[in-house]
């Protein structure tokens, strides 16, 4: 059984036991989070919501809030003497899927 959930403007295909990295959520570690389900598939077939499947939910446990590795961004405009070097670390939330209910 798997489900397609939506969080942070992105969609993820998940099943029980998966560990996913999503855009940062405002929850603390060891809390549970519920996600809306866009589509769910099991032995009976597939259900697709409009926009969400009624009565279906995915529950996950927050393992960690952190930041990804730093990337370097360089902007440059030729013949203008303009350049700028910046770094960026994207915040994330690490979640383990505990239940997929359809």
Short mmCIF file of C-alpha atoms in Angstrom, two decimals:
data_model
loop_
_atom_site.label_atom_id
_atom_site.label_comp_id
_atom_site.label_asym_id
_atom_site.label_seq_id
_atom_site.Cartn_x
_atom_site.Cartn_y
_atom_site.Cartn_z
CA UNK A 1 0.00 0.00 0.00
CA UNK A 2 1.34 3.42 -0.91
CA UNK A 3 0.02 6.96 -0.96
CA UNK A 4 0.86 10.25 -2.65
CA UNK A 5 0.97 13.15 -0.18
CA UNK A 6 1.43 16.88 -0.62
CA UNK A 7 3.51 19.14 1.60
CA UNK A 8 5.57 22.24 0.96
CA UNK A 9 4.22 22.55 -2.58
CA UNK A 10 5.66 19.17 -3.55
CA UNK A 11 4.24 15.66 -3.87
CA UNK A 12 5.82 12.54 -2.38
CA UNK A 13 5.06 8.84 -2.94
CA UNK A 14 5.30 7.17 0.49
CA UNK A 15 4.59 3.89 2.19
CA UNK A 16 4.96 2.57 5.74
CA UNK A 17 8.51 2.90 7.08
CA UNK A 18 9.81 5.42 4.52
CA UNK A 19 12.03 8.30 5.64
CA UNK A 20 11.52 11.50 3.65
CA UNK A 21 13.00 14.98 3.69
CA UNK A 22 10.39 17.73 3.24
CA UNK A 23 10.40 21.51 3.34
CA UNK A 24 10.76 22.78 6.90
CA UNK A 25 7.63 22.37 9.03
CA UNK A 26 6.90 24.26 12.24
CA UNK A 27 6.92 21.19 14.51
CA UNK A 28 9.36 19.92 17.10
CA UNK A 29 11.21 16.61 17.11
CA UNK A 30 9.31 13.47 18.20
CA UNK A 31 5.93 15.03 17.32
CA UNK A 32 3.52 13.48 14.84
CA UNK A 33 2.33 15.13 11.65
CA UNK A 34 -0.63 14.27 9.41
CA UNK A 35 -0.56 14.88 5.67
CA UNK A 36 -3.42 15.16 3.17
CA UNK A 37 -3.56 12.32 0.66
CA UNK A 38 -3.85 13.04 -3.07
CA UNK A 39 -3.94 9.40 -4.18
CA UNK A 40 -3.85 6.03 -2.44
CA UNK A 41 -3.31 2.55 -3.81
CA UNK A 42 -3.87 -0.81 -2.10
CA UNK A 43 -4.95 -4.34 -3.02
CA UNK A 44 -8.47 -3.08 -3.87
CA UNK A 45 -7.25 -0.57 -6.45
CA UNK A 46 -6.36 3.08 -6.67
CA UNK A 47 -8.34 6.07 -5.40
CA UNK A 48 -7.57 9.56 -6.65
CA UNK A 49 -8.91 12.59 -4.81
CA UNK A 50 -10.28 15.84 -6.10
CA UNK A 51 -8.16 17.42 -4.64
CA UNK A 52 -7.79 15.05 -1.63
CA UNK A 53 -9.05 11.53 -0.86
CA UNK A 54 -11.79 11.63 1.79
CA UNK A 55 -11.04 9.61 4.93
CA UNK A 56 -7.42 8.88 3.99
CA UNK A 57 -4.43 10.15 5.93
CA UNK A 58 -0.73 9.59 6.33
CA UNK A 59 0.89 9.98 9.73
CA UNK A 60 4.58 10.61 10.23
CA UNK A 61 6.97 11.16 13.13
CA UNK A 62 9.41 14.08 12.98
CA UNK A 63 12.95 12.76 13.41
CA UNK A 64 14.96 15.93 12.87
CA UNK A 65 14.87 19.57 11.82
CA UNK A 66 18.06 20.60 10.07
CA UNK A 67 19.80 22.32 7.20
CA UNK A 68 21.16 20.78 4.01
CA UNK A 69 24.76 21.15 2.83
CA UNK A 70 25.82 24.61 1.76
CA UNK A 71 25.68 25.50 -1.91
CA UNK A 72 27.59 28.41 -3.40
CA UNK A 73 25.81 30.87 -5.68
CA UNK A 74 27.86 33.24 -7.82
CA UNK A 75 26.25 36.09 -9.76
CA UNK A 76 28.30 37.90 -12.39
CA UNK A 77 27.60 40.65 -14.90
CA UNK A 78 30.25 41.00 -17.56
CA UNK A 79 31.74 44.43 -18.42
CA UNK A 80 30.10 45.99 -15.35
CA UNK A 81 32.62 44.97 -12.67
CA UNK A 82 29.82 43.37 -10.70
CA UNK A 83 30.08 40.00 -9.02
CA UNK A 84 28.69 38.56 -5.81
CA UNK A 85 29.29 35.25 -4.04
CA UNK A 86 26.65 33.90 -1.67
CA UNK A 87 26.00 30.67 0.20
CA UNK A 88 22.68 29.02 0.97
CA UNK A 89 21.60 26.17 3.26
CA UNK A 90 18.04 24.95 2.70
CA UNK A 91 16.17 24.04 5.92
CA UNK A 92 14.39 20.67 5.99
CA UNK A 93 12.38 18.34 8.22
CA UNK A 94 13.19 14.63 8.29
CA UNK A 95 10.06 12.49 8.72
CA UNK A 96 9.49 8.75 9.14
CA UNK A 97 6.12 7.48 7.88
CA UNK A 98 4.33 5.55 10.63
CA UNK A 99 0.87 4.90 9.19
CA UNK A 100 -0.92 4.98 5.84
CA UNK A 101 -4.68 4.79 6.34
CA UNK A 102 -7.12 4.54 3.49
#
